[in-house]
Amino acid sequence: MSNLLQFSISEALALLEKKEFSTKELVETYINAIEKTKDLNMYLTTCFDQALEQAKISDQNYLNGNQRFLEGIPLGVKDMFCTKGIETTASSKILKKFIPTYESTVTQNLWKEGAINLGKLSCDEFAMGSSNETAAKGEVINPWNFEEKRTPGGSSGGSAAAVAAKAALAATGTDTGGSIRQPAAFCGVVGLKPTYGRCSRWGIVAFASSLDQAGPITRNVSDAALMLQVMSGYDPKDSTSSNKDVPNFYNDLGKSIKGIKIGIPEEYNSDGISSDILNAKDMTINFLKENGAEIIPVKLPLTKYSLPVYYIVAPAEASSNLARYDGVRYGARIDGNSLDEMYENTRNLGFGDEVKRRIMIGTYVLSSGYYDAYYLKAQKVRRLIKNEFNEIFKQVDYLVTPTTPTTAFKLGSTQDLLTMYLNDVFTVPASLAGIPGISLPIKLDKNKLPVGIQILGKDFDEQGLLNVAKVIESCASFKDTPNGAAS
Amino acid sequence: MSNNSKIDLDTLKKLGKLSRIPIDETGSNELMEDLNKIIGFIEQLNEVDTESVNPLSSVTGHNLPIREDVVDDGNKNNDVLENAPEKKSGYFVVPKVIE
Amino acid sequence: MTNADQNSNYISGKTGDWEIVIGLEIHAQVLSSSKLFSGASTEFGKDPNHNVSLVDAAMPGMLPVINQTCIKQAIKSGIALNAEINKYSVFDRKNYFYADLPQGYQISQYKYPIVGEGSLKITDANGEDKVIGIERIHLEQDAGKSLHDQHPSKSFIDLNRTGVALMEIVSKPDLRSPEEAASYVKKIRTVLRYIETCDGNMEQGSLRADCNVSVRKPNGDLGTRCEIKNLNSIKFISQAIQYEAERQVEILENGGVIDQETRLFDTSTGETRSMRSKEDAHDYRYFPDPDLLPLELSDSQISEIRSDMPELPDQLVERLISEYGITKYDANVIAEEKEYVHYYENSAKNRDGKLVVNWMTSELFGLLKKNNVQFNQNPISPNYLNELVELIENKTISGKIAKDVFEIMFATSKSPKMIVKEKGLEQVTDDSAIEVFVDQVINENKDKVKEYLSGKDKLFGFFVGQVMKVSQGKANPGLVNKILKSKLK
C-alpha cells in the first residue's frame, strides 16, 4: 500500500470513498507518524483509542454511503480548544488536569462532519508567543532541519509543525496577532486566519477576546477551504459571532483572478529582511501578474503603529481573561493560609514568565491614571488602522505582503523581548482590523527553510483570499518536505 | 499621554496585588526592565493624532445580539464541580475569608 | 420643606449643628426567568451550584449573551423613575478578585449606563413631599454567595446567584436623614414591585442598599463620606445611617478627620465597623467588555415600553385621593403595595372610602400583624369588608359591635351579615326600645342619677355604659345619648 501520509484532505476523502484504504488504516498510519516524530514534542495529549473508535464509525459510514463532509480525516487540535473528556491545558501548568465537560463549537463542527481527533497540540502558553517556547511542557521543534532545533513559530507552533511533519493531516490553530500565519510560514504550510467573527470563539480558551480567531492549518489551499467551511458559522452562544452566510469555500475555488487588483504595501518591510523573503514576494507578484492581476503599490502609513497597539490591547484583554485562573473551580491549586495567598501561590507557580509579563502590562495599561493614555489611545489608533484598511480596499481587492520578517530562527536565540514581538510585525495589522489573512509557502531560503507569503482581504472575503492563494500555490509549486517529517 | 512613565518597584508591587501575582524581589529588576521596555515601545502611539477619533468598540459591525428570557442552562451541578480542586456537599471550598 | 423641618434632621454637637448627607446605591435583582448573560435559572432556594451554567462558573472559553427581558426591565424601571433612557450604553468589566466572582471581573456598566438621570418623590411622616434625584441606573451581574461560618478555616462557595441581573439605582446625595433614606428605599421598592421589575424581597436579598454617609456644617462643603455596604432591611438602613452619622460627628467634633472607607454594619451591635480586608487601591480597571457589543436602543423600542407601563404609585395616590376622598397619608399607605390597592378598591366599591380605609389600615393591618399573618393570606375577603362597612353605614350595627364582628370574620372568614344574624347583633335603633333600656338604667341607679343632677357631669359616661350593657351593645350610641340627655333632666 502506498504511503497514506502523502494524501491531502481532498485526496484522502476521494480515496476513502473509493475504498482504496480504510479510515482505520489512515488513522493507524497517523498514529505511527506521531510516534515516529515524538521528539519534535508536538503533542501534549493523544487520544488514539478514541480515534480508532471514531475510525470504525467512519468506515461504517463509508460502507453505508453516509459519509459526512470530512469523514475519517485525522486532525490535530491546538490545546487552546476545549475538547470534551480530553485534557485541555492551553499549554499551561495552571490548567493541568483540566478535563472540559464540553466541546468548543469549532471542534464540535469538525467532529460533526466526521473528522477524527488525534490529540492536543502544543502551543505557546495561553497562545502568548511567537516561537512555541513558552509551552509548559517545553519547546516544539520545527521539522525543517530538525537537527538545528529551530522554532516552528507560535503560538500555534505544535499545529503547524504537526501538519508539516505529517503527524496530522491538518490541524486547528488560533490567531490573535499572527499565531496561525506566522507558524504556517515557518513550517512551510498553509495557515488561514478568517475574518473576526467568522468562526465561533465559544469553548476556545480566551486570550484577547477582540482579536482571537480559530482557523485551519493545512497542507494546501484546497484543504484550508474544506476545513474553513466546516469550522465557520454563526454561534448564538458567542455574541461576537457573525451571522453572515458561510459560502461553499471549496466548491467556489478556482475562479480566475484576471483583472483583480493586488496592492503591495510599501510599509511591509523591515531592516535586515532577508533577500530570500523579498525574492519570494517578487515571485508572488510575478505569478499574479502572469495570471492577469493588476499590481498596485499602496501606502499604509499607520502600519508601524500596529505592534504598539497590539501590545496594549491584547495584554489588557488577557489580563482580564486570565483572572479566572485562580485555583477555585478547575486546574491547578496551590494552597495558602488565606484566599489571597492561595490565589498568589497558584498563579505564581501556574503561569509562566511571558504570561505574567503580559498580565502585568495589561493591568498597567488599564489602571487608573493610565487608561486614557494607553488603552483608550490604542483603541483610537486601532480605529484609524481599520479605517486605513477600509480605504485601501476601495482601491485594491487584496494585499500581498511577506508573512514574517525572517524564516525559522533557532530555539533560544531570541533573548530580547521586543525582538520576539517584532516577529508579528506583518501579521498584527490584519488582526487589529479583523480582516482575513492567509499564509502559504513559496520557496525555500538559502538555509533550506520555508518562506511564506501573506495575502490579506476585505472582511468576509475568505473566498477571494483562497482563490488568489490557489493561483499562487499552483505557480509556486512548492513541493519540498522537511527532513523531520514522518515521511 | 504621560511621557517617561516608568514602572518602579512600588508600581510593580501594586500591579502584582491587583493581578494576584506576587512580586519576587529577586526577579523584580528583570521584570521591571522588561515592562519598561514594553512601555517605551508603546509610547510611540503619541505620534498619532487621535483628536476626535472614537475608540474602536468592535470590528464586527453587527449589533449586540439578544437572547430570549428562557431557562435553557444550569442544572448541571456535576459538570460545574467536576474539575474543582476542592469541593464538599455541592460547594466549592476555599481558604476562609475574613471580612 | 420648612427650616424647622430641616433643623430637626440635624445632629447637634458641641460645636453646633451637623447636617447628614446621604446617597444610596440600591441593588435590585431583576425579575426574569434566567440570568443576565446566561440561561441558568434565577430561582431562589435551590441546591448549591444548581442554577449554574458553565458561563456562570467562568469555565475556559465561556462567553456572555445578554437577556432581552433584563434590558426591558431596566428601561421600565428608568421610565417609572422619570429617567432618561440612554439609547447607547456599554457593558464594562469591573476587575477584582473574590471567591464568589468566578470570572475575576463583574460585567457592569461604567461610563455609559442604560438609564440616566431621574427623580423620585417621597413623602415624609408629616405628609411633606420631597423630590430625590436619581443619578443613573445600570445593569450588572450579581455575585455568588460565600458561607464563612461552616468551618474554622474554610469558606464554601455557591454560585447560584452569580450572574443574576441586578439594577444598580444610584441616588444623588439628596437625602438628609435616616427617615428620608428609609422612605426613599420603601418607595423605590414599591415602584419596582408595581412595575414588576423586582420583587423587592429584602430578606431574600433581592433588594439591598449601600449607603454613602457624610456630615457637614449646614451649608458647608461636603464632608468625606464612608460607604456602608450590603444593608438588607429598611430598619438596618436607618440604624446604620444614624450610627455612622453620629460616629462621624464625634470624630470631627474632637478635631479628628474622617477616613474615606468602606464599612460594614454589625446588626447585633448596631454599629458600623471598618472592613478588615482593606482594598486600599480600588482600581477596578474598567474597560468595555470585548465579548459584547454596545447596546443600541431605538426610539420605537423605548416608546413601546413606555406605552405599556402600568399605573405608577404617584399617579395612583392622586387617583385614590380624588376618587375615594381619602387623605394623602392613607393613600400612600394603600399605594405601598399593589395588592393593597386591589383589595382596597374592591372593598370600597360604593362605600365611604374614608371609612373603608380606616378599617383596612387600622383594624385589618392590626389583626394581621398581631396574628403574624401575611397580607396574601388575609382571611377577610374584600367583599366581606365591603359588607361590614355597609352594615355600619346603614346603621345595622354600631362601630363597636362591628369590631367584634370583624374579629370573628378574621377567625372564621365568614360573611359579616351571617355573623350578625347568627349572633343577633343587629343594632337597636328603635327609639322606644332604647327608652326601655334607659328607663331601666335610670331606675336601677337612682343615687347616681341624683349625683349627676347635682353636678357630677362625668357620670354621663357611666349611664351610657350601663345602657350599652343592658342592650348587649346593640343600642345605637347616638340615640342612647339623645334619649339619656332628654331623660336625665
XYZ file of C-alpha atoms in Angstrom, chain C residues 9-461:
453
model
C -32.748 66.468 60.869
C -29.569 67.972 62.240
C -27.352 66.307 64.774
C -26.383 68.788 67.409
C -22.860 68.632 68.648
C -20.609 70.650 70.907
C -19.543 72.899 68.069
C -23.005 73.332 66.621
C -25.320 71.571 64.253
C -24.307 68.971 61.700
C -26.197 68.076 58.596
C -26.212 64.488 57.370
C -25.723 63.939 53.647
C -26.766 60.550 52.316
C -26.599 58.904 48.917
C -27.918 55.431 48.336
C -26.917 52.772 45.827
C -29.709 50.262 45.667
C -29.085 46.870 44.139
C -32.336 45.407 42.883
C -32.435 41.897 41.434
C -34.251 41.965 38.133
C -37.331 39.789 37.804
C -36.501 37.453 34.957
C -36.529 33.696 34.466
C -32.899 33.410 33.500
C -29.760 35.342 34.272
C -28.369 38.464 32.649
C -25.779 36.763 30.466
C -26.560 33.073 30.899
C -29.548 30.777 30.503
C -29.423 29.403 34.038
C -32.433 29.904 36.270
C -32.718 32.764 38.774
C -34.987 30.782 41.078
C -34.237 31.246 44.742
C -33.524 28.450 47.162
C -32.103 25.692 45.044
C -29.275 23.312 45.980
C -25.859 24.927 45.874
C -24.464 25.308 42.383
C -27.644 24.016 40.790
C -28.615 27.190 38.938
C -25.171 27.499 37.452
C -24.184 27.281 33.816
C -20.634 26.866 32.606
C -20.732 30.557 31.732
C -21.603 31.441 35.338
C -18.820 29.167 36.558
C -16.408 31.007 34.247
C -15.060 27.867 32.648
C -12.396 28.458 29.991
C -13.855 29.656 26.697
C -17.256 30.665 28.030
C -18.985 33.773 26.672
C -21.864 36.062 27.715
C -25.075 36.582 25.721
C -27.496 39.208 27.001
C -31.067 38.536 28.121
C -33.565 40.818 26.362
C -36.017 40.820 29.254
C -33.400 42.231 31.596
C -32.874 45.098 29.166
C -36.600 45.739 29.072
C -36.883 45.639 32.845
C -34.170 48.233 33.222
C -35.882 50.507 30.731
C -39.218 50.092 32.517
C -37.584 50.963 35.817
C -35.994 54.029 34.281
C -39.308 55.193 32.894
C -41.007 54.669 36.252
C -38.330 56.809 37.871
C -38.774 59.633 35.359
C -35.360 58.970 33.965
C -33.578 59.484 30.691
C -33.244 56.211 28.756
C -29.863 56.123 27.057
C -30.072 54.804 23.548
C -26.395 53.927 23.612
C -24.908 52.052 26.542
C -21.856 49.887 27.062
C -21.087 46.893 29.250
C -17.770 47.175 31.033
C -15.731 44.725 33.019
C -15.100 45.640 36.650
C -11.993 43.668 37.563
C -11.284 42.355 41.059
C -10.675 39.057 42.810
C -13.095 37.339 45.151
C -14.162 33.746 45.646
C -17.771 34.477 44.691
C -16.687 36.185 41.467
C -15.615 33.337 39.172
C -14.680 35.457 36.175
C -12.381 37.659 38.214
C -14.492 40.500 36.897
C -18.098 41.573 37.082
C -19.850 42.645 33.899
C -21.357 46.017 34.761
C -21.803 49.419 33.148
C -19.442 52.245 33.958
C -19.268 55.221 31.630
C -22.401 54.618 29.603
C -25.253 53.226 31.710
C -28.583 52.256 30.182
C -30.523 54.802 32.248
C -29.522 58.363 33.060
C -30.847 60.998 35.443
C -34.279 60.688 37.000
C -36.185 61.520 40.156
C -38.455 60.081 42.804
C -40.921 61.867 45.062
C -41.040 60.751 48.662
C -43.488 61.791 51.358
C -42.442 62.162 54.969
C -44.462 61.393 58.092
C -45.924 64.896 58.041
C -47.176 64.457 54.512
C -44.483 66.783 53.097
C -43.192 65.863 49.665
C -39.549 65.908 48.660
C -38.025 65.041 45.334
C -34.913 62.894 45.453
C -32.650 62.980 42.423
C -31.536 59.787 40.763
C -28.140 59.825 39.160
C -28.364 56.709 36.989
C -29.408 53.087 36.734
C -27.241 50.412 35.235
C -27.362 46.662 34.728
C -24.751 44.389 36.244
C -24.159 40.805 37.301
C -24.784 39.707 40.881
C -22.091 37.714 42.643
C -22.339 34.314 44.272
C -22.621 33.545 47.956
C -19.934 32.571 50.380
C -20.549 30.738 53.615
C -17.861 31.631 56.109
C -19.241 30.077 59.232
C -19.445 26.405 58.332
C -15.844 25.578 59.047
C -12.992 27.051 61.082
C -10.584 27.509 58.203
C -12.610 27.144 55.038
C -15.297 29.028 53.189
C -17.924 27.443 50.985
C -18.925 28.964 47.678
C -22.312 28.687 45.991
C -22.595 30.288 42.552
C -26.378 30.095 42.175
C -26.708 33.846 42.445
C -23.706 34.558 40.226
C -24.803 36.293 37.081
C -28.348 37.139 38.148
C -29.229 40.547 36.715
C -29.085 43.487 39.077
C -30.173 47.031 38.512
C -27.984 49.418 40.431
C -30.002 52.532 41.187
C -27.789 55.382 42.296
C -29.392 58.341 44.031
C -27.985 61.817 44.125
C -26.794 62.786 47.611
C -30.135 64.478 48.304
C -31.193 62.559 51.395
C -30.786 64.294 54.739
C -31.914 61.870 57.430
C -32.222 58.174 58.204
C -36.001 58.587 57.917
C -35.738 60.083 54.459
C -33.443 57.259 53.443
C -35.936 54.703 54.743
C -38.757 56.459 52.894
C -36.734 56.512 49.732
C -35.932 52.830 49.860
C -39.532 51.956 50.638
C -40.743 53.997 47.707
C -38.211 52.530 45.281
C -39.270 49.094 46.421
C -42.923 49.938 45.914
C -42.333 51.318 42.440
C -40.278 48.345 41.315
C -42.846 45.923 42.684
C -45.608 47.803 40.902
C -43.970 47.538 37.535
C -42.794 44.010 38.356
C -39.173 44.599 37.564
C -38.047 43.466 41.028
C -39.864 41.588 43.794
C -38.293 43.765 46.478
C -37.840 40.831 48.823
C -35.213 42.174 51.166
C -34.979 39.059 53.353
C -34.040 37.014 50.317
C -31.648 39.669 49.201
C -33.435 40.785 46.059
C -33.188 44.376 47.214
C -30.239 45.706 49.163
C -28.558 49.030 49.659
C -25.135 50.519 50.065
C -25.263 53.835 51.905
C -22.849 56.689 51.470
C -22.877 58.860 54.563
C -21.078 62.075 55.356
C -21.725 65.023 57.641
C -21.127 68.729 57.275
C -21.940 72.027 58.860
C -25.222 73.298 57.396
C -24.443 74.984 54.063
C -20.838 73.928 54.387
C -18.712 71.888 52.000
C -19.409 68.214 51.651
C -17.549 66.082 54.138
C -15.631 62.872 53.497
C -18.017 60.028 53.065
C -17.961 56.439 54.180
C -19.785 53.673 52.430
C -21.770 51.160 54.432
C -22.255 48.061 52.379
C -24.976 45.472 51.969
C -27.825 46.642 54.153
C -30.748 44.367 53.606
C -33.566 45.803 55.662
C -35.138 49.218 55.972
C -34.594 49.110 59.710
C -30.876 48.396 59.327
C -30.555 51.141 56.762
C -31.831 53.822 59.109
C -29.984 52.386 62.101
C -26.723 52.203 60.224
C -27.027 55.735 58.899
C -27.849 57.116 62.316
C -24.918 55.367 63.938
C -22.498 56.331 61.200
C -23.519 59.972 61.169
C -23.096 60.199 64.922
C -19.757 58.420 64.731
C -18.516 60.910 62.173
C -19.796 63.893 64.134
C -17.992 62.695 67.232
C -14.718 62.300 65.362
C -14.995 65.723 63.774
C -16.035 67.437 66.978
C -12.917 66.046 68.625
C -10.790 67.542 65.887
C -10.281 64.284 64.019
C -10.543 63.505 60.339
C -12.826 61.029 58.585
C -11.026 58.283 56.647
C -12.802 57.547 53.419
C -13.514 53.859 53.706
C -15.964 51.054 53.261
C -17.683 49.852 56.373
C -19.981 47.036 57.384
C -22.982 47.259 59.693
C -22.995 44.848 62.573
C -26.663 44.058 63.079
C -26.135 42.685 66.558
C -24.340 45.714 67.967
C -25.968 48.359 65.794
C -22.558 49.752 64.913
C -20.629 50.183 61.712
C -17.089 48.945 61.505
C -14.238 49.119 59.072
C -13.855 46.204 56.679
C -10.836 44.193 57.717
C -9.720 43.394 54.180
C -8.652 46.849 53.131
C -8.736 47.072 49.379
C -6.625 50.188 49.538
C -6.455 50.573 45.805
C -9.986 50.062 44.500
C -8.628 50.083 40.990
C -11.244 48.195 39.044
C -9.652 48.915 35.681
C -12.994 49.272 33.925
C -12.902 48.676 30.192
C -15.606 47.773 27.659
C -16.214 44.025 27.657
C -14.757 42.772 24.358
C -17.078 39.756 24.419
C -20.048 42.075 23.976
C -21.024 44.982 21.781
C -22.564 48.310 22.736
C -26.316 48.190 23.345
C -28.188 50.419 20.947
C -31.870 51.051 21.507
C -34.297 52.572 19.064
C -36.868 55.225 19.826
C -39.638 52.821 18.938
C -38.358 50.162 21.345
C -38.401 52.698 24.147
C -41.770 54.210 23.293
C -43.335 50.769 23.042
C -42.241 50.030 26.582
C -43.380 53.447 27.703
C -46.867 52.970 26.327
C -47.137 49.623 28.080
C -46.361 50.980 31.547
C -48.882 50.248 34.299
C -50.222 52.925 36.675
C -47.427 54.109 38.920
C -47.704 54.727 42.674
C -47.710 58.533 42.454
C -50.471 58.537 39.839
C -52.325 56.021 41.901
C -52.121 58.143 45.049
C -53.622 61.085 43.193
C -56.402 58.904 41.899
C -57.182 57.360 45.281
C -57.394 60.801 46.841
C -59.714 62.173 44.205
C -61.846 59.065 43.719
C -62.204 57.968 47.293
C -61.758 61.163 49.240
C -59.073 59.702 51.485
C -56.100 61.594 52.872
C -52.717 61.651 51.178
C -51.276 59.782 54.110
C -53.791 56.974 53.809
C -53.455 56.923 50.038
C -49.713 56.449 50.426
C -50.219 53.577 52.824
C -52.581 51.820 50.421
C -50.407 52.588 47.437
C -47.438 50.894 49.035
C -48.388 47.548 47.580
C -50.402 46.706 44.503
C -52.231 44.018 46.409
C -53.390 46.584 48.990
C -54.730 48.704 46.153
C -56.695 45.867 44.609
C -58.073 44.943 47.982
C -58.980 48.499 48.845
C -60.662 49.277 45.576
C -62.739 46.140 45.803
C -63.742 46.682 49.383
C -64.512 50.361 48.839
C -66.956 49.870 45.947
C -69.971 52.031 46.619
C -68.815 52.592 50.174
C -67.467 55.548 52.096
C -63.828 55.429 51.089
C -62.613 57.033 54.282
C -64.397 54.508 56.434
C -63.049 51.594 54.419
C -59.508 52.890 54.537
C -59.633 53.166 58.313
C -60.900 49.618 58.631
C -58.192 48.420 56.352
C -55.229 50.283 57.720
C -56.030 50.231 61.438
C -58.205 47.195 62.042
C -57.161 44.784 59.325
C -53.465 45.546 59.328
C -53.581 45.463 63.117
C -55.077 41.977 63.204
C -52.715 40.720 60.522
C -49.718 41.950 62.426
C -50.958 40.690 65.768
C -51.579 37.230 64.361
C -48.449 37.211 62.236
C -50.371 36.670 59.036
C -49.070 37.842 55.639
C -51.367 40.044 53.617
C -51.650 37.468 50.879
C -53.033 35.028 53.494
C -55.660 37.575 54.618
C -58.748 35.634 55.743
C -61.143 38.533 55.154
C -62.188 38.914 51.549
C -62.656 42.431 50.185
C -66.306 41.669 49.541
C -66.850 40.908 53.197
C -65.088 44.067 54.330
C -67.325 45.921 51.948
C -70.317 44.201 53.501
C -69.216 45.071 57.002
C -68.837 48.742 56.186
C -72.220 48.658 54.548
C -73.721 47.333 57.756
C -72.138 50.230 59.624
C -73.214 52.777 57.062
C -76.834 51.652 57.197
C -76.625 51.521 60.939
C -77.424 47.836 61.220
C -74.595 47.589 63.686
C -72.627 50.111 65.644
C -68.952 50.742 65.164
C -68.188 48.976 68.388
C -70.133 45.859 67.519
C -68.506 45.968 64.104
C -65.129 45.490 65.746
C -66.331 42.308 67.402
C -67.816 41.096 64.151
C -64.530 41.848 62.430
C -62.596 39.680 64.818
C -64.979 36.828 64.173
C -64.664 37.412 60.422
C -60.899 37.172 60.799
C -61.122 33.934 62.709
C -63.772 32.278 60.556
C -63.667 34.006 57.164
C -67.437 34.180 57.391
C -69.646 36.891 55.941
C -70.447 39.694 58.409
C -74.124 39.599 57.521
C -74.237 35.974 58.534
C -72.329 36.594 61.747
C -74.610 39.455 62.737
C -77.626 37.342 62.026
C -76.318 34.266 63.823
C -75.416 36.234 66.882
C -78.345 38.582 66.767
C -76.085 41.611 66.841
C -78.319 43.971 64.921
C -78.234 47.406 66.370
C -81.278 48.670 68.096
C -82.374 51.929 66.587
C -85.915 51.960 67.696
C -86.446 54.949 69.981
C -88.990 53.237 72.164
C -86.809 50.170 72.600
C -83.957 52.314 73.716
C -86.214 54.249 76.016
C -86.965 50.994 77.756
C -83.222 50.392 78.341
C -82.672 53.948 79.513
C -85.586 53.796 81.895
C -84.254 50.554 83.315
C -80.823 52.017 83.938
C -82.231 55.160 85.482
C -84.423 53.136 87.807
C -81.580 50.869 88.907
C -79.224 53.731 89.600
C -81.296 56.356 91.344
C -78.474 57.507 93.616
C -76.158 58.028 90.675
C -78.891 59.993 88.910
C -79.096 62.234 91.938
C -75.350 62.779 91.874
C -75.381 63.551 88.146
C -78.215 66.020 88.508
C -76.344 67.744 91.323
C -73.417 68.456 89.017
C -71.289 65.323 88.505
C -71.355 65.582 84.707
C -68.773 62.871 84.301
C -71.332 60.274 85.325
C -72.998 60.608 81.941
C -70.497 58.166 80.596
